[in-house]
Amino acid sequence: MIDYRIDRGSGVPAYVQIVEQTERALRMGFLKVGDKLPTAKEVVAATAINPNTVLRAYRDLEQAGLVELRRGLGTFVTRSLARPGAEDDSPLRREVTDWVARARAAGLERADVLAMVTAVLDVYDDEHASRTPGDRQRKKEDA
Amino acid sequence: MIDYRIDRGSGVPAYVQIVEQTERALRMGFLKVGDKLPTAKEVVAATAINPNTVLRAYRDLEQAGLVELRRGLGTFVTRSLARPGAEDDSPLRREVTDWVARARAAGLERADVLAMVTAVLDVYDDEHASRTPGDRQRKKEDA
Amino acid sequence: MIDYRIDRGSGVPAYVQIVEQTERALRMGFLKVGDKLPTAKEVVAATAINPNTVLRAYRDLEQAGLVELRRGLGTFVTRSLARPGAEDDSPLRREVTDWVARARAAGLERADVLAMVTAVLDVYDDEHASRTPGDRQRKKEDA
Amino acid sequence: MIDYRIDRGSGVPAYVQIVEQTERALRMGFLKVGDKLPTAKEVVAATAINPNTVLRAYRDLEQAGLVELRRGLGTFVTRSLARPGAEDDSPLRREVTDWVARARAAGLERADVLAMVTAVLDVYDDEHASRTPGDRQRKKEDA
DNA sequence: GTGGTCTAGACCACC
DNA sequence: GTGGTCTAGACCACT
């Protein structure tokens, strides 16, 4: 069962955090089609947010076509976002696990690691953007 | 000059996105002490958000002790978050750049890459948590 | 400005009624791209439902890609559902206006008229269904 | 035997849909006094909704004085809503059948047809409202 | 002053 | 007992 972690005070709405974490679990294959999400009540017990906030997130996931809310039964995954190559035992996964361990050991914090990966992704996206200069890019040094 | 990218419709407040992107640039060393952030006017021109929203973000950064707002002059970085080992030409950086390229080439999307790194970080943090089992963890498979 | 009519006690949720009436106005061309929907406050004043209920409806319309919620500004139509042939002065429109007048004059109530049109649509859809008997139909006499 | 069609995801409660469809069939004369409604079991087999939901709808119809639940026997129509002029072979019926066929042929969808008839009914009701100007109307363009 | 989030709690729909 | 609607009201994000 997925275990949501709500970071109150991050400024990101709680329901957005639930949606993001659910999508991440779908991408990673932690959640598969047919799996049941925790009931609103369970999430409330674990996170101290309001049941309506959980339902708001589940409704958003439903409209995205990822889950189905069945009254009286619960909320169930209806679509996978899993990628081949992202499995637990894939080479890419093993490599990044090793890299993260070395990065953390070198003193980088969780936020540093994510910042670095994001920066690298930005550069990659820039370099592989459709040749519409100034259009496809995210954050970068200009002059 | 840092180039903010606001994703309207991500659900994350615009000012939070500015703060996050600024912190990321500080961690990566893209922004250094003394550097000037874009004026609210410049950000407005680039992102179509309201000047007050930009100022709200800059005020948050100031309260975090990262920048200083000098009236009539602009906003300036007062503290670095740069990490040794995170530089452009560091081994860790080169390794992750290579890994990201292979991941994207293997068909993983930007979101897949971030999801995988986040998942790996969660596992790492779990395994290196202060020995309070069941406490320090973020999202995982239970039964 | 569209004027919502909420039939409390119809059993249909208020937010669904707002969505349906808005879609109908879009189909009929009463609402055009760029038009502003009433603010939640205005709807509240006119219908005595809660602002959150209105916002729930507007959010649904936004996710359907029909309107855009701009904070501080209002809610605006972004897509038309207007059909050529459905205009105020179209022949079809004039004909049905005439037919409705005669039906009502003959003693049929509003509900009778809608029931008849629905029944006729059901028959039409049955007869023009892709030949998957028993599949494409809505309500009909069997034995 | 009436054949209920439940549109899950329309937002309209299932039991309301059953009531509405039953009333429509009564108005059209598809159901006559003495006719037997399908048993809860039959409806369940056809629609995959819960028997309690069907019974809830039948109870509502009973309270409206339209049907009678005879334990062990079934549910029977006790009152007609049929209107003279609404019969299968009435002129009004033939006219609207023809009109619907032309509307659909002209590219209007089912929803467009219903939207147009509803709009025309609104205008008719406005014009023939009890002289309480500004009171009896449903949805319209103001200034 | 607009829309947006979240809370709290009552009541309903459905299984 | 599950999800669903609605209310009421506080506070926030943004123009």
PDB file of N, CA and C in Angstrom, chain C residues 40-84:
ATOM      1  N   ALA C  40     -18.250  33.283  -8.820  1.00  0.00           N
ATOM      2  CA  ALA C  40     -18.880  32.411  -7.833  1.00  0.00           C
ATOM      3  C   ALA C  40     -19.834  33.235  -6.966  1.00  0.00           C
ATOM      4  N   LYS C  41     -19.413  34.417  -6.637  1.00  0.00           N
ATOM      5  CA  LYS C  41     -20.236  35.274  -5.784  1.00  0.00           C
ATOM      6  C   LYS C  41     -21.575  35.597  -6.443  1.00  0.00           C
ATOM      7  N   GLU C  42     -21.511  35.919  -7.735  1.00  0.00           N
ATOM      8  CA  GLU C  42     -22.744  36.248  -8.443  1.00  0.00           C
ATOM      9  C   GLU C  42     -23.683  35.049  -8.492  1.00  0.00           C
ATOM     10  N   VAL C  43     -23.109  33.879  -8.740  1.00  0.00           N
ATOM     11  CA  VAL C  43     -23.954  32.678  -8.794  1.00  0.00           C
ATOM     12  C   VAL C  43     -24.574  32.425  -7.426  1.00  0.00           C
ATOM     13  N   VAL C  44     -23.785  32.630  -6.396  1.00  0.00           N
ATOM     14  CA  VAL C  44     -24.294  32.444  -5.045  1.00  0.00           C
ATOM     15  C   VAL C  44     -25.480  33.371  -4.795  1.00  0.00           C
ATOM     16  N   ALA C  45     -25.321  34.624  -5.203  1.00  0.00           N
ATOM     17  CA  ALA C  45     -26.391  35.597  -4.983  1.00  0.00           C
ATOM     18  C   ALA C  45     -27.664  35.186  -5.719  1.00  0.00           C
ATOM     19  N   ALA C  46     -27.484  34.580  -6.903  1.00  0.00           N
ATOM     20  CA  ALA C  46     -28.648  34.255  -7.736  1.00  0.00           C
ATOM     21  C   ALA C  46     -29.276  32.913  -7.375  1.00  0.00           C
ATOM     22  N   THR C  47     -28.489  32.018  -6.799  1.00  0.00           N
ATOM     23  CA  THR C  47     -29.004  30.653  -6.649  1.00  0.00           C
ATOM     24  C   THR C  47     -28.992  30.124  -5.225  1.00  0.00           C
ATOM     25  N   ALA C  48     -28.341  30.826  -4.340  1.00  0.00           N
ATOM     26  CA  ALA C  48     -28.298  30.382  -2.946  1.00  0.00           C
ATOM     27  C   ALA C  48     -27.579  29.051  -2.771  1.00  0.00           C
ATOM     28  N   ILE C  49     -26.636  28.750  -3.663  1.00  0.00           N
ATOM     29  CA  ILE C  49     -25.770  27.604  -3.401  1.00  0.00           C
ATOM     30  C   ILE C  49     -24.420  28.128  -2.932  1.00  0.00           C
ATOM     31  N   ASN C  50     -23.598  27.234  -2.466  1.00  0.00           N
ATOM     32  CA  ASN C  50     -22.329  27.639  -1.854  1.00  0.00           C
ATOM     33  C   ASN C  50     -21.258  27.941  -2.911  1.00  0.00           C
ATOM     34  N   PRO C  51     -20.426  28.948  -2.676  1.00  0.00           N
ATOM     35  CA  PRO C  51     -19.376  29.284  -3.651  1.00  0.00           C
ATOM     36  C   PRO C  51     -18.508  28.092  -4.018  1.00  0.00           C
ATOM     37  N   ASN C  52     -18.210  27.244  -3.047  1.00  0.00           N
ATOM     38  CA  ASN C  52     -17.362  26.088  -3.351  1.00  0.00           C
ATOM     39  C   ASN C  52     -18.017  25.158  -4.363  1.00  0.00           C
ATOM     40  N   THR C  53     -19.326  25.077  -4.312  1.00  0.00           N
ATOM     41  CA  THR C  53     -20.041  24.227  -5.256  1.00  0.00           C
ATOM     42  C   THR C  53     -19.900  24.779  -6.669  1.00  0.00           C
ATOM     43  N   VAL C  54     -19.967  26.100  -6.776  1.00  0.00           N
ATOM     44  CA  VAL C  54     -19.780  26.740  -8.083  1.00  0.00           C
ATOM     45  C   VAL C  54     -18.367  26.483  -8.585  1.00  0.00           C
ATOM     46  N   LEU C  55     -17.394  26.652  -7.697  1.00  0.00           N
ATOM     47  CA  LEU C  55     -16.004  26.464  -8.105  1.00  0.00           C
ATOM     48  C   LEU C  55     -15.753  25.016  -8.522  1.00  0.00           C
ATOM     49  N   ARG C  56     -16.399  24.095  -7.843  1.00  0.00           N
ATOM     50  CA  ARG C  56     -16.270  22.686  -8.229  1.00  0.00           C
ATOM     51  C   ARG C  56     -16.737  22.498  -9.674  1.00  0.00           C
ATOM     52  N   ALA C  57     -17.848  23.121 -10.005  1.00  0.00           N
ATOM     53  CA  ALA C  57     -18.378  23.018 -11.375  1.00  0.00           C
ATOM     54  C   ALA C  57     -17.415  23.669 -12.368  1.00  0.00           C
ATOM     55  N   TYR C  58     -16.904  24.843 -12.020  1.00  0.00           N
ATOM     56  CA  TYR C  58     -15.995  25.551 -12.923  1.00  0.00           C
ATOM     57  C   TYR C  58     -14.711  24.744 -13.128  1.00  0.00           C
ATOM     58  N   ARG C  59     -14.245  24.100 -12.068  1.00  0.00           N
ATOM     59  CA  ARG C  59     -13.036  23.276 -12.182  1.00  0.00           C
ATOM     60  C   ARG C  59     -13.289  22.115 -13.150  1.00  0.00           C
ATOM     61  N   ASP C  60     -14.478  21.510 -13.046  1.00  0.00           N
ATOM     62  CA  ASP C  60     -14.814  20.429 -13.966  1.00  0.00           C
ATOM     63  C   ASP C  60     -14.835  20.933 -15.406  1.00  0.00           C
ATOM     64  N   LEU C  61     -15.401  22.099 -15.604  1.00  0.00           N
ATOM     65  CA  LEU C  61     -15.454  22.668 -16.956  1.00  0.00           C
ATOM     66  C   LEU C  61     -14.042  22.972 -17.452  1.00  0.00           C
ATOM     67  N   GLU C  62     -13.183  23.385 -16.523  1.00  0.00           N
ATOM     68  CA  GLU C  62     -11.803  23.681 -16.912  1.00  0.00           C
ATOM     69  C   GLU C  62     -11.103  22.390 -17.357  1.00  0.00           C
ATOM     70  N   GLN C  63     -11.318  21.335 -16.600  1.00  0.00           N
ATOM     71  CA  GLN C  63     -10.655  20.077 -16.951  1.00  0.00           C
ATOM     72  C   GLN C  63     -11.214  19.504 -18.243  1.00  0.00           C
ATOM     73  N   ALA C  64     -12.434  19.896 -18.582  1.00  0.00           N
ATOM     74  CA  ALA C  64     -13.003  19.470 -19.858  1.00  0.00           C
ATOM     75  C   ALA C  64     -12.487  20.353 -20.985  1.00  0.00           C
ATOM     76  N   GLY C  65     -11.671  21.339 -20.631  1.00  0.00           N
ATOM     77  CA  GLY C  65     -11.063  22.186 -21.652  1.00  0.00           C
ATOM     78  C   GLY C  65     -11.992  23.255 -22.199  1.00  0.00           C
ATOM     79  N   LEU C  66     -13.067  23.532 -21.485  1.00  0.00           N
ATOM     80  CA  LEU C  66     -14.056  24.476 -22.002  1.00  0.00           C
ATOM     81  C   LEU C  66     -13.868  25.895 -21.487  1.00  0.00           C
ATOM     82  N   VAL C  67     -13.345  26.007 -20.259  1.00  0.00           N
ATOM     83  CA  VAL C  67     -13.151  27.336 -19.692  1.00  0.00           C
ATOM     84  C   VAL C  67     -11.788  27.402 -19.018  1.00  0.00           C
ATOM     85  N   GLU C  68     -11.421  28.609 -18.646  1.00  0.00           N
ATOM     86  CA  GLU C  68     -10.161  28.828 -17.962  1.00  0.00           C
ATOM     87  C   GLU C  68     -10.440  29.661 -16.717  1.00  0.00           C
ATOM     88  N   LEU C  69      -9.937  29.211 -15.567  1.00  0.00           N
ATOM     89  CA  LEU C  69     -10.118  29.980 -14.337  1.00  0.00           C
ATOM     90  C   LEU C  69      -8.897  30.855 -14.158  1.00  0.00           C
ATOM     91  N   ARG C  70      -9.087  32.164 -14.174  1.00  0.00           N
ATOM     92  CA  ARG C  70      -7.958  33.073 -13.960  1.00  0.00           C
ATOM     93  C   ARG C  70      -8.138  33.756 -12.618  1.00  0.00           C
ATOM     94  N   ARG C  71      -7.237  33.427 -11.728  1.00  0.00           N
ATOM     95  CA  ARG C  71      -7.355  33.965 -10.378  1.00  0.00           C
ATOM     96  C   ARG C  71      -7.331  35.474 -10.392  1.00  0.00           C
ATOM     97  N   GLY C  72      -8.242  36.054  -9.694  1.00  0.00           N
ATOM     98  CA  GLY C  72      -8.274  37.503  -9.608  1.00  0.00           C
ATOM     99  C   GLY C  72      -9.031  38.130 -10.766  1.00  0.00           C
ATOM    100  N   LEU C  73      -9.321  37.351 -11.792  1.00  0.00           N
ATOM    101  CA  LEU C  73      -9.984  37.918 -12.970  1.00  0.00           C
ATOM    102  C   LEU C  73     -11.372  37.342 -13.194  1.00  0.00           C
ATOM    103  N   GLY C  74     -11.462  36.033 -13.093  1.00  0.00           N
ATOM    104  CA  GLY C  74     -12.754  35.415 -13.376  1.00  0.00           C
ATOM    105  C   GLY C  74     -12.575  34.141 -14.170  1.00  0.00           C
ATOM    106  N   THR C  75     -13.686  33.629 -14.686  1.00  0.00           N
ATOM    107  CA  THR C  75     -13.670  32.382 -15.439  1.00  0.00           C
ATOM    108  C   THR C  75     -14.130  32.666 -16.861  1.00  0.00           C
ATOM    109  N   PHE C  76     -13.345  32.208 -17.840  1.00  0.00           N
ATOM    110  CA  PHE C  76     -13.593  32.595 -19.217  1.00  0.00           C
ATOM    111  C   PHE C  76     -13.704  31.392 -20.145  1.00  0.00           C
ATOM    112  N   VAL C  77     -14.612  31.496 -21.096  1.00  0.00           N
ATOM    113  CA  VAL C  77     -14.802  30.439 -22.086  1.00  0.00           C
ATOM    114  C   VAL C  77     -13.580  30.371 -22.988  1.00  0.00           C
ATOM    115  N   THR C  78     -13.057  29.155 -23.185  1.00  0.00           N
ATOM    116  CA  THR C  78     -11.885  29.007 -24.042  1.00  0.00           C
ATOM    117  C   THR C  78     -12.181  28.153 -25.275  1.00  0.00           C
ATOM    118  N   ARG C  79     -13.348  27.509 -25.282  1.00  0.00           N
ATOM    119  CA  ARG C  79     -13.639  26.659 -26.437  1.00  0.00           C
ATOM    120  C   ARG C  79     -15.131  26.689 -26.720  1.00  0.00           C
ATOM    121  N   SER C  80     -15.463  26.699 -27.963  1.00  0.00           N
ATOM    122  CA  SER C  80     -16.870  26.734 -28.348  1.00  0.00           C
ATOM    123  C   SER C  80     -17.360  25.318 -28.629  1.00  0.00           C
ATOM    124  N   LEU C  81     -18.627  25.100 -28.394  1.00  0.00           N
ATOM    125  CA  LEU C  81     -19.241  23.832 -28.794  1.00  0.00           C
ATOM    126  C   LEU C  81     -20.343  24.099 -29.814  1.00  0.00           C
ATOM    127  N   ALA C  82     -20.368  25.346 -30.280  1.00  0.00           N
ATOM    128  CA  ALA C  82     -21.443  25.750 -31.185  1.00  0.00           C
ATOM    129  C   ALA C  82     -21.424  24.899 -32.454  1.00  0.00           C
ATOM    130  N   ARG C  83     -22.591  24.582 -32.933  1.00  0.00           N
ATOM    131  CA  ARG C  83     -22.741  23.774 -34.146  1.00  0.00           C
ATOM    132  C   ARG C  83     -23.340  24.642 -35.232  1.00  0.00           C
ATOM    133  N   PRO C  84     -22.798  24.567 -36.411  1.00  0.00           N
ATOM    134  CA  PRO C  84     -23.506  25.213 -37.512  1.00  0.00           C
ATOM    135  C   PRO C  84     -24.851  24.518 -37.658  1.00  0.00           C
TER     136      PRO C  84
END
